[in-house]
C-alpha positions as a printed NumPy array, in Angstrom:
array([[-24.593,   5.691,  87.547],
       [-23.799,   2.062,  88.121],
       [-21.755,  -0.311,  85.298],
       [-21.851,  -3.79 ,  85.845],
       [-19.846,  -6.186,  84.785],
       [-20.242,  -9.752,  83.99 ],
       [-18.341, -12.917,  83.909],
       [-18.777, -16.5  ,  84.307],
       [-20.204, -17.913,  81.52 ],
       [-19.297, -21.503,  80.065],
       [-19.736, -24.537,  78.636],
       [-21.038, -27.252,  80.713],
       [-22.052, -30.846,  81.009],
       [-25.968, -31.509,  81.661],
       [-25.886, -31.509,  85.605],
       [-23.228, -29.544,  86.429],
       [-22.928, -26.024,  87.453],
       [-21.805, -22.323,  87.123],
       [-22.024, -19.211,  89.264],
       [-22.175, -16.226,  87.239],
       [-20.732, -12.859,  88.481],
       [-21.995,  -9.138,  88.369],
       [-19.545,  -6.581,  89.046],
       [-20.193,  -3.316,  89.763],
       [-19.096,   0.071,  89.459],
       [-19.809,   3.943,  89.884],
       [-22.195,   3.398,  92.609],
       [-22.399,   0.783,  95.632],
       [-24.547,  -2.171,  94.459],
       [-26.597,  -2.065,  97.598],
       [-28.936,   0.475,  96.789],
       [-29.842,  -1.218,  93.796],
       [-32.574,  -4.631,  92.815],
       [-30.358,  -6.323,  90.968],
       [-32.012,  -9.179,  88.395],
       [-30.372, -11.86 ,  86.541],
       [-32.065, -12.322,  82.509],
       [-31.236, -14.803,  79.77 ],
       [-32.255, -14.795,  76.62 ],
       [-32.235, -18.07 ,  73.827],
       [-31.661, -18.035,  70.174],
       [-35.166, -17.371,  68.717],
       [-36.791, -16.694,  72.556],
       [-37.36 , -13.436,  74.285],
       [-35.53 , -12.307,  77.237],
       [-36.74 , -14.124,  80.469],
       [-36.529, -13.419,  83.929],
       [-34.444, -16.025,  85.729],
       [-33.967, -14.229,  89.255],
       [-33.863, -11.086,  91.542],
       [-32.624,  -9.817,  94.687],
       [-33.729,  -6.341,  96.15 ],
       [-31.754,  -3.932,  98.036],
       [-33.574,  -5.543, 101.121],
       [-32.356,  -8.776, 100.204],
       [-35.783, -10.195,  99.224],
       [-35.3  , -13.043,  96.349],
       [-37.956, -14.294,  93.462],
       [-36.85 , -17.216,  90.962],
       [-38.672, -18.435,  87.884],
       [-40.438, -21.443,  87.994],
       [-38.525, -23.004,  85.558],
       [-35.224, -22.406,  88.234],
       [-36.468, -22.609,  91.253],
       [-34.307, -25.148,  93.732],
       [-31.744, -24.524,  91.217],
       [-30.163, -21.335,  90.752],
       [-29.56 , -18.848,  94.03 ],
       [-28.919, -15.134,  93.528],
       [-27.168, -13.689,  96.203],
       [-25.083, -10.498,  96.564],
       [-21.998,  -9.353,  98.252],
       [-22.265,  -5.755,  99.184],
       [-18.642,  -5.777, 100.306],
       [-17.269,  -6.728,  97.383],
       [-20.242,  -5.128,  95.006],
       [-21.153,  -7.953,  93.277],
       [-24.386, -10.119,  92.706],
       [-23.997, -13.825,  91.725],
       [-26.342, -16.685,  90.257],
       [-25.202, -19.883,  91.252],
       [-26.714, -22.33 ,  88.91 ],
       [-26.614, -25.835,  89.677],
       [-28.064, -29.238,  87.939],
       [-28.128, -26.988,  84.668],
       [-30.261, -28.714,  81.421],
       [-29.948, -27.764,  78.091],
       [-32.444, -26.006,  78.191],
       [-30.323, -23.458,  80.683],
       [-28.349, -22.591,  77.577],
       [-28.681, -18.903,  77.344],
       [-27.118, -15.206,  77.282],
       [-26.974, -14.532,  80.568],
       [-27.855, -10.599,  81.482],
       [-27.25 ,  -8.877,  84.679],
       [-29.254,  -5.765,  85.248],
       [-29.804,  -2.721,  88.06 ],
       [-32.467,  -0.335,  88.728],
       [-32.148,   2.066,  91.728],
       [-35.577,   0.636,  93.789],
       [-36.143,   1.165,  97.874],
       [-39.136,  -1.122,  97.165],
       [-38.709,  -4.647,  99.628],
       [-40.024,  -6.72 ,  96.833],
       [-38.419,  -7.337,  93.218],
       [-39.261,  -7.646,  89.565],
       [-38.291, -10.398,  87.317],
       [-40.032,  -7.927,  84.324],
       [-37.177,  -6.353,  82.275],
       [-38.792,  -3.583,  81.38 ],
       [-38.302,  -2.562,  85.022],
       [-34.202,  -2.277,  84.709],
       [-32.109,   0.767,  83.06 ],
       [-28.723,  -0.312,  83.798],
       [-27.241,  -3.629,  81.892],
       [-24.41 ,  -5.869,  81.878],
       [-22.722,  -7.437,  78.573],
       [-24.092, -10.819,  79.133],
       [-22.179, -13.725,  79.336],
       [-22.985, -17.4  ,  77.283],
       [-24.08 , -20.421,  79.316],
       [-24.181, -23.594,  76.844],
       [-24.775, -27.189,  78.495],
       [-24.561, -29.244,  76.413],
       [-22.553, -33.084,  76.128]])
C-alpha cells in the first residue's frame, strides 16, 4: 500500500506562492489518481485538484489559473503549485491516493483510501 508524505506548507503574503509536495512510498505513485484537499476551520473538506494515472487534470473553480498539480513519477511525488494565493487559500492542505486505471479524476473525497498528514497554508499580511 502507498504512504504519502507531505510537506510544504507556510505562511504567506496575499499574492505570493507555495508548491506543496506529496511523497510517496510502498508503491510507485504512477498507478495511482492522486488529489490534492484542504479543509478550513469550520468548512468541510474541499476538492482543490487531481491528476490521474493518465495524467488527466481537474481544478476547482475557485483555483483554476492558479494552482497546477503535476506529478513526477521519477521521483514519486505529486505537487500543487499555488500561485497568487488569497486568504481565503488558508487551509490544511491533504494529499490523497486511490489505485484508479480510470483516464478521468475525482475531486470527491469520498473516492480516496490512502491520506497524507496535511500540511497548513495561512496567507495572511
Amino acid at each position: 500500500q502507498v504512504q504519502l508524505v507531505q510537506s510544504g506548507g507556510s505562511l504567506v503574503q496575499p499574492g505570493g506562492s507555495l508548491r506543496l509536495s506529496c511523497a510517496a512510498s510502498g508503491s510507485p505513485l504512477r498507478y495511482y489518481t492522486i488529489g490534492w484537499f484542504r479543509q478550513a476551520p469550520g468548512k468541510e473538506r474541499e476538492g482543490v485538484s487531481c491528476i490521474s494515472r493518465s495524467d488527466s487534470t481537474r481544478y476547482a473553480d475557485s483555483v483554476k489559473g492558479r494552482f497546477t498539480i503535476s506529478r513526477d513519477n521519477a521521483k514519486n511525488t505529486v505537487y500543487l503549485q499555488m500561485n497568487s494565493l488569497n486568504p481565503e487559500d488558508t487551509a490544511v492542505y491533504f494529499c490523497a491516493a486511490v489505485y484508479s486505471t480510470t483516464y478521468f479524476c475525482s475531486t470527491n473525497f469520498v473516492n480516496y483510501d490512502r491520506w497524507g498528514q496535511g500540511t497548513q497554508v495561512t496567507v495572511s499580511s
